[in-house]
Amino acid sequence: MNKHHESTGPAGEQQIILRGPADLADALPYLMGFYPNDSVVMVALHGGRGRFGGRLRLGIPQAPGEWGPVADQLAECLISGSERREGRPDAIVIFLCQDSPDGSDGRLTMERLRPFAQRLRTACGALDVPVLEALCISDGRYWSYCCPDPRCCPDQGNPLAMPGTTVMAAAATYAGVHVRGTLRDMEARLQPWRTPVDVATQQEALDRTVPELVPRLLDERARREVAAETLRLARTLMDRIEESQPAPPALADAGDDQLIGSDEAAAVILGLQDRETRDKAAAWMEGSEAQAALRLWRTLARRCVGPYGEHAAAPLTLAGWVSWSTGDEPGARVALTLALRADPDYTFAQLLHRACNEGLDPEALRRCLREATDEEAGSGAGAPEATVDTAADRGATPLHVRKVRPLPDGGRRRGRAPRPPGTERRKTAPGSVRPRTPVAGRRPREARRYGRRGTRTRR
């Protein structure tokens, strides 16, 4: 066994000493806030006692041919990001978390992922940061890729500790740290419906709403009316959710789904595609209002079915923003990751994802939204265009908003559900590191969903 003394916090705070692979495996869900299945997780260590620093998670690439480039990018991203925040890490710990297809042979999964673990170790070593430990967690057991001693790390692996029975679990409970279940469970709360009847009903409602709203959205004055209607309806739905009887966690999402009609959901989903409307909705971010808004955004994200999958970027980003604003960083990262999966170049999601991962304080953006809301209430007019600098002190480029002239043909593409103006310009945020492979059939970057007068954002 490679005996380490990794501390879970800086000096002056309560510290837990982790003494080897078993303790590291047990600590992982508390570090992340959930069980990161189907993921590679890398954690930076600082100082002689190995204090935990920045951490990074990515879904394990399915194709082994991608493992090399992904390993290089992940190592560079974690080390450079750590240098900006806490200084260059002294070591790195790697976790590969993936269950076998039938849940019965984690050892085969461990062996299949061994080349990926080796590429990650090599990539970190090439940047002069050693990998202190690399673990595979599969089917309730863990294996060390670094320990050659079969007495402590046998071929069949070691069983994970029962949840809630370890010193780490006790310390996390005392500190108020909760594990929300698996990453798959958290994502399921935000993913579109799959039941054929529900999907068909919601898609029909979206199809009915598009021809009703689009002509109004193409007219500047009518577009403001649609924005006001969208926000009023969203507020009504939030009040309805807040007044409902609380349901057990396992039934909460189903209860919220029953409170909102298909036509109501369609109207708000399409209305939120307008940037200004979405930004005003982002002001619902504090107190009980934030919890009702979060439940609404989750519900709307689940209603973005069929060809309307890209429309989920707006409610998912709002869900991520509310989660981050209320201190739920794991929930924020999951929602923002799904938003970028729905629309990889959605600028607002890119900015929030980067800010959340860099540990910025959301209060700067909250203050900006409060001021915009107060100014709008005082003037009685629409909120003015603004420049929001969420990370000026870190050298990040501010987000500037401008009016643009869309494509003359309206940018409609066959096979895609239409989307109102005000959507984000598709442009990758500078400095982002997100390995991805080309997707067959993705629409051209310049394609626009709607006609003459949209608004979009630019970096």
PDB file of C-alpha atoms in Angstrom, residues 252-459:
ATOM      1  CA  ALA A 252     -40.768  15.415  -6.099  1.00  0.00           C
ATOM      2  CA  ASP A 253     -39.962  15.683  -9.813  1.00  0.00           C
ATOM      3  CA  ALA A 254     -43.038  13.689 -10.847  1.00  0.00           C
ATOM      4  CA  GLY A 255     -45.167  15.955  -8.672  1.00  0.00           C
ATOM      5  CA  ASP A 256     -43.713  19.078 -10.297  1.00  0.00           C
ATOM      6  CA  ASP A 257     -44.354  17.601 -13.748  1.00  0.00           C
ATOM      7  CA  GLN A 258     -48.027  17.157 -12.922  1.00  0.00           C
ATOM      8  CA  LEU A 259     -48.377  20.786 -11.841  1.00  0.00           C
ATOM      9  CA  ILE A 260     -47.420  22.219 -15.230  1.00  0.00           C
ATOM     10  CA  GLY A 261     -49.406  21.738 -18.413  1.00  0.00           C
ATOM     11  CA  SER A 262     -47.798  20.948 -21.752  1.00  0.00           C
ATOM     12  CA  ASP A 263     -48.899  24.219 -23.375  1.00  0.00           C
ATOM     13  CA  GLU A 264     -47.661  26.228 -20.376  1.00  0.00           C
ATOM     14  CA  ALA A 265     -44.279  24.513 -20.520  1.00  0.00           C
ATOM     15  CA  ALA A 266     -44.031  25.053 -24.279  1.00  0.00           C
ATOM     16  CA  ALA A 267     -44.736  28.778 -23.981  1.00  0.00           C
ATOM     17  CA  VAL A 268     -42.070  29.328 -21.322  1.00  0.00           C
ATOM     18  CA  ILE A 269     -39.482  27.128 -23.038  1.00  0.00           C
ATOM     19  CA  LEU A 270     -39.789  29.045 -26.290  1.00  0.00           C
ATOM     20  CA  GLY A 271     -39.946  32.390 -24.523  1.00  0.00           C
ATOM     21  CA  LEU A 272     -36.702  31.678 -22.665  1.00  0.00           C
ATOM     22  CA  GLN A 273     -34.825  31.323 -25.953  1.00  0.00           C
ATOM     23  CA  ASP A 274     -34.784  35.134 -26.023  1.00  0.00           C
ATOM     24  CA  ARG A 275     -31.624  36.292 -24.284  1.00  0.00           C
ATOM     25  CA  GLU A 276     -33.146  39.299 -22.520  1.00  0.00           C
ATOM     26  CA  THR A 277     -36.054  37.246 -21.192  1.00  0.00           C
ATOM     27  CA  ARG A 278     -33.676  34.586 -19.931  1.00  0.00           C
ATOM     28  CA  ASP A 279     -31.493  37.184 -18.202  1.00  0.00           C
ATOM     29  CA  LYS A 280     -34.494  38.679 -16.394  1.00  0.00           C
ATOM     30  CA  ALA A 281     -35.538  35.201 -15.250  1.00  0.00           C
ATOM     31  CA  ALA A 282     -32.029  34.711 -13.849  1.00  0.00           C
ATOM     32  CA  ALA A 283     -32.847  37.331 -11.204  1.00  0.00           C
ATOM     33  CA  TRP A 284     -34.946  34.703  -9.384  1.00  0.00           C
ATOM     34  CA  MET A 285     -31.913  33.391  -7.552  1.00  0.00           C
ATOM     35  CA  GLU A 286     -32.317  33.831  -3.789  1.00  0.00           C
ATOM     36  CA  GLY A 287     -34.349  32.453  -0.887  1.00  0.00           C
ATOM     37  CA  SER A 288     -37.559  30.488  -1.380  1.00  0.00           C
ATOM     38  CA  GLU A 289     -37.919  32.136  -4.787  1.00  0.00           C
ATOM     39  CA  ALA A 290     -34.710  30.425  -5.893  1.00  0.00           C
ATOM     40  CA  GLN A 291     -35.939  26.981  -4.867  1.00  0.00           C
ATOM     41  CA  ALA A 292     -39.217  27.412  -6.729  1.00  0.00           C
ATOM     42  CA  ALA A 293     -37.325  28.689  -9.778  1.00  0.00           C
ATOM     43  CA  LEU A 294     -34.913  25.748  -9.660  1.00  0.00           C
ATOM     44  CA  ARG A 295     -37.796  23.282  -9.619  1.00  0.00           C
ATOM     45  CA  LEU A 296     -39.372  25.088 -12.564  1.00  0.00           C
ATOM     46  CA  TRP A 297     -36.156  25.103 -14.624  1.00  0.00           C
ATOM     47  CA  ARG A 298     -35.679  21.390 -13.978  1.00  0.00           C
ATOM     48  CA  THR A 299     -39.237  20.696 -15.061  1.00  0.00           C
ATOM     49  CA  LEU A 300     -38.848  22.721 -18.253  1.00  0.00           C
ATOM     50  CA  ALA A 301     -35.558  20.997 -19.081  1.00  0.00           C
ATOM     51  CA  ARG A 302     -37.343  17.649 -18.908  1.00  0.00           C
ATOM     52  CA  ARG A 303     -39.949  18.972 -21.374  1.00  0.00           C
ATOM     53  CA  CYS A 304     -37.396  19.732 -24.129  1.00  0.00           C
ATOM     54  CA  VAL A 305     -38.171  16.517 -25.988  1.00  0.00           C
ATOM     55  CA  GLY A 306     -37.471  15.221 -29.465  1.00  0.00           C
ATOM     56  CA  PRO A 307     -36.118  17.823 -31.912  1.00  0.00           C
ATOM     57  CA  TYR A 308     -36.360  20.489 -29.203  1.00  0.00           C
ATOM     58  CA  GLY A 309     -33.368  19.109 -27.295  1.00  0.00           C
ATOM     59  CA  GLU A 310     -31.212  22.197 -27.916  1.00  0.00           C
ATOM     60  CA  HIS A 311     -33.881  24.377 -26.321  1.00  0.00           C
ATOM     61  CA  ALA A 312     -32.943  22.798 -22.984  1.00  0.00           C
ATOM     62  CA  ALA A 313     -29.752  24.888 -22.876  1.00  0.00           C
ATOM     63  CA  ALA A 314     -31.684  27.887 -21.521  1.00  0.00           C
ATOM     64  CA  PRO A 315     -33.536  26.208 -18.586  1.00  0.00           C
ATOM     65  CA  LEU A 316     -30.503  24.040 -17.811  1.00  0.00           C
ATOM     66  CA  THR A 317     -28.262  27.100 -17.630  1.00  0.00           C
ATOM     67  CA  LEU A 318     -30.758  28.840 -15.374  1.00  0.00           C
ATOM     68  CA  ALA A 319     -30.868  25.723 -13.175  1.00  0.00           C
ATOM     69  CA  GLY A 320     -27.080  25.745 -13.015  1.00  0.00           C
ATOM     70  CA  TRP A 321     -27.019  29.435 -12.152  1.00  0.00           C
ATOM     71  CA  VAL A 322     -29.575  29.090  -9.335  1.00  0.00           C
ATOM     72  CA  SER A 323     -27.732  26.058  -7.953  1.00  0.00           C
ATOM     73  CA  TRP A 324     -24.424  27.915  -7.968  1.00  0.00           C
ATOM     74  CA  SER A 325     -25.990  31.052  -6.505  1.00  0.00           C
ATOM     75  CA  THR A 326     -27.448  29.063  -3.588  1.00  0.00           C
ATOM     76  CA  GLY A 327     -24.196  27.220  -2.821  1.00  0.00           C
ATOM     77  CA  ASP A 328     -24.882  23.934  -4.607  1.00  0.00           C
ATOM     78  CA  GLU A 329     -21.725  23.693  -6.713  1.00  0.00           C
ATOM     79  CA  PRO A 330     -22.067  19.969  -7.599  1.00  0.00           C
ATOM     80  CA  GLY A 331     -25.617  20.531  -8.827  1.00  0.00           C
ATOM     81  CA  ALA A 332     -24.487  23.605 -10.756  1.00  0.00           C
ATOM     82  CA  ARG A 333     -21.711  21.737 -12.533  1.00  0.00           C
ATOM     83  CA  VAL A 334     -24.048  18.902 -13.537  1.00  0.00           C
ATOM     84  CA  ALA A 335     -26.699  21.283 -14.905  1.00  0.00           C
ATOM     85  CA  LEU A 336     -24.186  23.443 -16.769  1.00  0.00           C
ATOM     86  CA  THR A 337     -22.468  20.388 -18.233  1.00  0.00           C
ATOM     87  CA  LEU A 338     -25.801  19.176 -19.582  1.00  0.00           C
ATOM     88  CA  ALA A 339     -26.532  22.665 -20.932  1.00  0.00           C
ATOM     89  CA  LEU A 340     -23.286  22.570 -22.905  1.00  0.00           C
ATOM     90  CA  ARG A 341     -24.100  19.056 -24.024  1.00  0.00           C
ATOM     91  CA  ALA A 342     -27.422  20.324 -25.399  1.00  0.00           C
ATOM     92  CA  ASP A 343     -25.748  23.337 -27.045  1.00  0.00           C
ATOM     93  CA  PRO A 344     -21.939  23.172 -26.830  1.00  0.00           C
ATOM     94  CA  ASP A 345     -21.488  26.858 -27.696  1.00  0.00           C
ATOM     95  CA  TYR A 346     -24.135  28.397 -25.434  1.00  0.00           C
ATOM     96  CA  THR A 347     -22.200  31.417 -24.199  1.00  0.00           C
ATOM     97  CA  PHE A 348     -23.986  31.980 -20.891  1.00  0.00           C
ATOM     98  CA  ALA A 349     -23.446  28.335 -19.904  1.00  0.00           C
ATOM     99  CA  GLN A 350     -19.787  28.541 -20.912  1.00  0.00           C
ATOM    100  CA  LEU A 351     -19.210  31.602 -18.753  1.00  0.00           C
ATOM    101  CA  LEU A 352     -20.998  30.180 -15.719  1.00  0.00           C
ATOM    102  CA  HIS A 353     -19.301  26.792 -16.061  1.00  0.00           C
ATOM    103  CA  ARG A 354     -15.892  28.410 -16.205  1.00  0.00           C
ATOM    104  CA  ALA A 355     -16.631  30.758 -13.296  1.00  0.00           C
ATOM    105  CA  CYS A 356     -17.980  27.916 -11.157  1.00  0.00           C
ATOM    106  CA  ASN A 357     -14.997  25.698 -11.885  1.00  0.00           C
ATOM    107  CA  GLU A 358     -12.552  28.511 -11.115  1.00  0.00           C
ATOM    108  CA  GLY A 359     -14.124  29.066  -7.715  1.00  0.00           C
ATOM    109  CA  LEU A 360     -15.345  32.610  -8.385  1.00  0.00           C
ATOM    110  CA  ASP A 361     -17.830  34.211  -6.013  1.00  0.00           C
ATOM    111  CA  PRO A 362     -21.330  34.333  -7.574  1.00  0.00           C
ATOM    112  CA  GLU A 363     -22.117  37.473  -5.571  1.00  0.00           C
ATOM    113  CA  ALA A 364     -20.686  39.694  -8.333  1.00  0.00           C
ATOM    114  CA  LEU A 365     -23.252  38.406 -10.817  1.00  0.00           C
ATOM    115  CA  ARG A 366     -26.019  38.441  -8.204  1.00  0.00           C
ATOM    116  CA  ARG A 367     -25.286  42.096  -7.508  1.00  0.00           C
ATOM    117  CA  CYS A 368     -25.396  42.909 -11.214  1.00  0.00           C
ATOM    118  CA  LEU A 369     -28.770  41.183 -11.597  1.00  0.00           C
ATOM    119  CA  ARG A 370     -30.161  42.942  -8.532  1.00  0.00           C
ATOM    120  CA  GLU A 371     -29.108  46.324  -9.901  1.00  0.00           C
ATOM    121  CA  ALA A 372     -30.631  45.575 -13.296  1.00  0.00           C
ATOM    122  CA  THR A 373     -33.890  44.501 -11.623  1.00  0.00           C
ATOM    123  CA  ASP A 374     -33.987  47.612  -9.433  1.00  0.00           C
ATOM    124  CA  GLU A 375     -33.258  49.872 -12.397  1.00  0.00           C
ATOM    125  CA  GLU A 376     -35.994  48.254 -14.465  1.00  0.00           C
ATOM    126  CA  ALA A 377     -38.482  48.562 -11.606  1.00  0.00           C
ATOM    127  CA  GLY A 378     -37.564  52.216 -11.122  1.00  0.00           C
ATOM    128  CA  SER A 379     -37.804  53.155 -14.793  1.00  0.00           C
ATOM    129  CA  GLY A 380     -40.792  51.005 -15.659  1.00  0.00           C
ATOM    130  CA  ALA A 381     -39.106  50.102 -18.936  1.00  0.00           C
ATOM    131  CA  GLY A 382     -37.167  47.155 -20.205  1.00  0.00           C
ATOM    132  CA  ALA A 383     -33.774  46.549 -18.714  1.00  0.00           C
ATOM    133  CA  PRO A 384     -30.979  48.325 -20.606  1.00  0.00           C
ATOM    134  CA  GLU A 385     -28.268  46.450 -22.369  1.00  0.00           C
ATOM    135  CA  ALA A 386     -25.359  45.860 -20.033  1.00  0.00           C
ATOM    136  CA  THR A 387     -21.792  44.709 -19.873  1.00  0.00           C
ATOM    137  CA  VAL A 388     -21.312  41.966 -17.306  1.00  0.00           C
ATOM    138  CA  ASP A 389     -17.765  41.330 -16.195  1.00  0.00           C
ATOM    139  CA  THR A 390     -17.885  38.204 -14.028  1.00  0.00           C
ATOM    140  CA  ALA A 391     -14.133  37.840 -13.722  1.00  0.00           C
ATOM    141  CA  ALA A 392     -12.475  41.125 -14.567  1.00  0.00           C
ATOM    142  CA  ASP A 393      -9.846  40.674 -11.895  1.00  0.00           C
ATOM    143  CA  ARG A 394      -8.839  37.371 -13.466  1.00  0.00           C
ATOM    144  CA  GLY A 395      -8.219  38.743 -16.926  1.00  0.00           C
ATOM    145  CA  ALA A 396     -11.319  37.109 -18.404  1.00  0.00           C
ATOM    146  CA  THR A 397     -13.012  38.826 -21.334  1.00  0.00           C
ATOM    147  CA  PRO A 398     -16.236  40.631 -20.302  1.00  0.00           C
ATOM    148  CA  LEU A 399     -19.523  39.578 -21.861  1.00  0.00           C
ATOM    149  CA  HIS A 400     -20.753  42.336 -24.199  1.00  0.00           C
ATOM    150  CA  VAL A 401     -24.290  42.324 -25.576  1.00  0.00           C
ATOM    151  CA  ARG A 402     -25.143  43.767 -28.952  1.00  0.00           C
ATOM    152  CA  LYS A 403     -27.810  43.685 -31.632  1.00  0.00           C
ATOM    153  CA  VAL A 404     -26.858  41.902 -34.859  1.00  0.00           C
ATOM    154  CA  ARG A 405     -28.313  41.300 -38.272  1.00  0.00           C
ATOM    155  CA  PRO A 406     -29.231  37.600 -38.691  1.00  0.00           C
ATOM    156  CA  LEU A 407     -29.008  35.693 -41.947  1.00  0.00           C
ATOM    157  CA  PRO A 408     -31.444  36.850 -44.626  1.00  0.00           C
ATOM    158  CA  ASP A 409     -32.866  33.358 -45.099  1.00  0.00           C
ATOM    159  CA  GLY A 410     -33.830  33.078 -41.439  1.00  0.00           C
ATOM    160  CA  GLY A 411     -31.277  30.368 -40.733  1.00  0.00           C
ATOM    161  CA  ARG A 412     -33.850  27.541 -40.662  1.00  0.00           C
ATOM    162  CA  ARG A 413     -32.397  24.093 -41.058  1.00  0.00           C
ATOM    163  CA  ARG A 414     -34.347  21.029 -41.976  1.00  0.00           C
ATOM    164  CA  GLY A 415     -34.889  18.422 -39.323  1.00  0.00           C
ATOM    165  CA  ARG A 416     -34.360  20.872 -36.443  1.00  0.00           C
ATOM    166  CA  ALA A 417     -37.021  22.407 -34.282  1.00  0.00           C
ATOM    167  CA  PRO A 418     -37.150  26.208 -34.694  1.00  0.00           C
ATOM    168  CA  ARG A 419     -35.826  28.404 -31.947  1.00  0.00           C
ATOM    169  CA  PRO A 420     -36.677  32.057 -31.270  1.00  0.00           C
ATOM    170  CA  PRO A 421     -34.299  34.980 -31.673  1.00  0.00           C
ATOM    171  CA  GLY A 422     -32.112  35.996 -28.798  1.00  0.00           C
ATOM    172  CA  THR A 423     -30.190  32.735 -28.770  1.00  0.00           C
ATOM    173  CA  GLU A 424     -26.489  32.611 -28.056  1.00  0.00           C
ATOM    174  CA  ARG A 425     -23.868  33.086 -30.682  1.00  0.00           C
ATOM    175  CA  ARG A 426     -21.973  29.861 -31.175  1.00  0.00           C
ATOM    176  CA  LYS A 427     -18.460  30.688 -30.144  1.00  0.00           C
ATOM    177  CA  THR A 428     -16.149  28.717 -27.897  1.00  0.00           C
ATOM    178  CA  ALA A 429     -15.076  30.457 -24.713  1.00  0.00           C
ATOM    179  CA  PRO A 430     -11.358  31.250 -24.701  1.00  0.00           C
ATOM    180  CA  GLY A 431      -9.260  29.064 -22.484  1.00  0.00           C
ATOM    181  CA  SER A 432     -11.831  26.296 -22.218  1.00  0.00           C
ATOM    182  CA  VAL A 433     -10.607  22.722 -22.433  1.00  0.00           C
ATOM    183  CA  ARG A 434     -13.337  20.317 -23.375  1.00  0.00           C
ATOM    184  CA  PRO A 435     -12.376  17.252 -25.426  1.00  0.00           C
ATOM    185  CA  ARG A 436     -15.049  16.342 -27.901  1.00  0.00           C
ATOM    186  CA  THR A 437     -15.351  14.521 -31.166  1.00  0.00           C
ATOM    187  CA  PRO A 438     -17.236  15.675 -34.261  1.00  0.00           C
ATOM    188  CA  VAL A 439     -20.925  14.818 -34.219  1.00  0.00           C
ATOM    189  CA  ALA A 440     -22.345  13.532 -37.439  1.00  0.00           C
ATOM    190  CA  GLY A 441     -25.110  15.681 -38.799  1.00  0.00           C
ATOM    191  CA  ARG A 442     -24.499  18.736 -36.580  1.00  0.00           C
ATOM    192  CA  ARG A 443     -25.810  21.859 -38.208  1.00  0.00           C
ATOM    193  CA  PRO A 444     -23.331  24.386 -39.593  1.00  0.00           C
ATOM    194  CA  ARG A 445     -22.131  26.947 -37.082  1.00  0.00           C
ATOM    195  CA  GLU A 446     -23.535  29.832 -39.117  1.00  0.00           C
ATOM    196  CA  ALA A 447     -27.054  28.398 -39.333  1.00  0.00           C
ATOM    197  CA  ARG A 448     -29.676  30.551 -37.586  1.00  0.00           C
ATOM    198  CA  ARG A 449     -33.000  29.254 -36.362  1.00  0.00           C
ATOM    199  CA  TYR A 450     -35.114  32.342 -36.939  1.00  0.00           C
ATOM    200  CA  GLY A 451     -35.534  35.296 -39.174  1.00  0.00           C
ATOM    201  CA  ARG A 452     -34.729  38.889 -39.366  1.00  0.00           C
ATOM    202  CA  ARG A 453     -34.092  40.433 -35.964  1.00  0.00           C
ATOM    203  CA  GLY A 454     -32.424  38.327 -33.346  1.00  0.00           C
ATOM    204  CA  THR A 455     -30.122  39.306 -30.578  1.00  0.00           C
ATOM    205  CA  ARG A 456     -27.112  37.356 -29.629  1.00  0.00           C
ATOM    206  CA  THR A 457     -24.119  37.629 -27.365  1.00  0.00           C
ATOM    207  CA  ARG A 458     -20.479  37.837 -28.200  1.00  0.00           C
ATOM    208  CA  ARG A 459     -17.328  37.504 -26.181  1.00  0.00           C
TER     209      ARG A 459
END
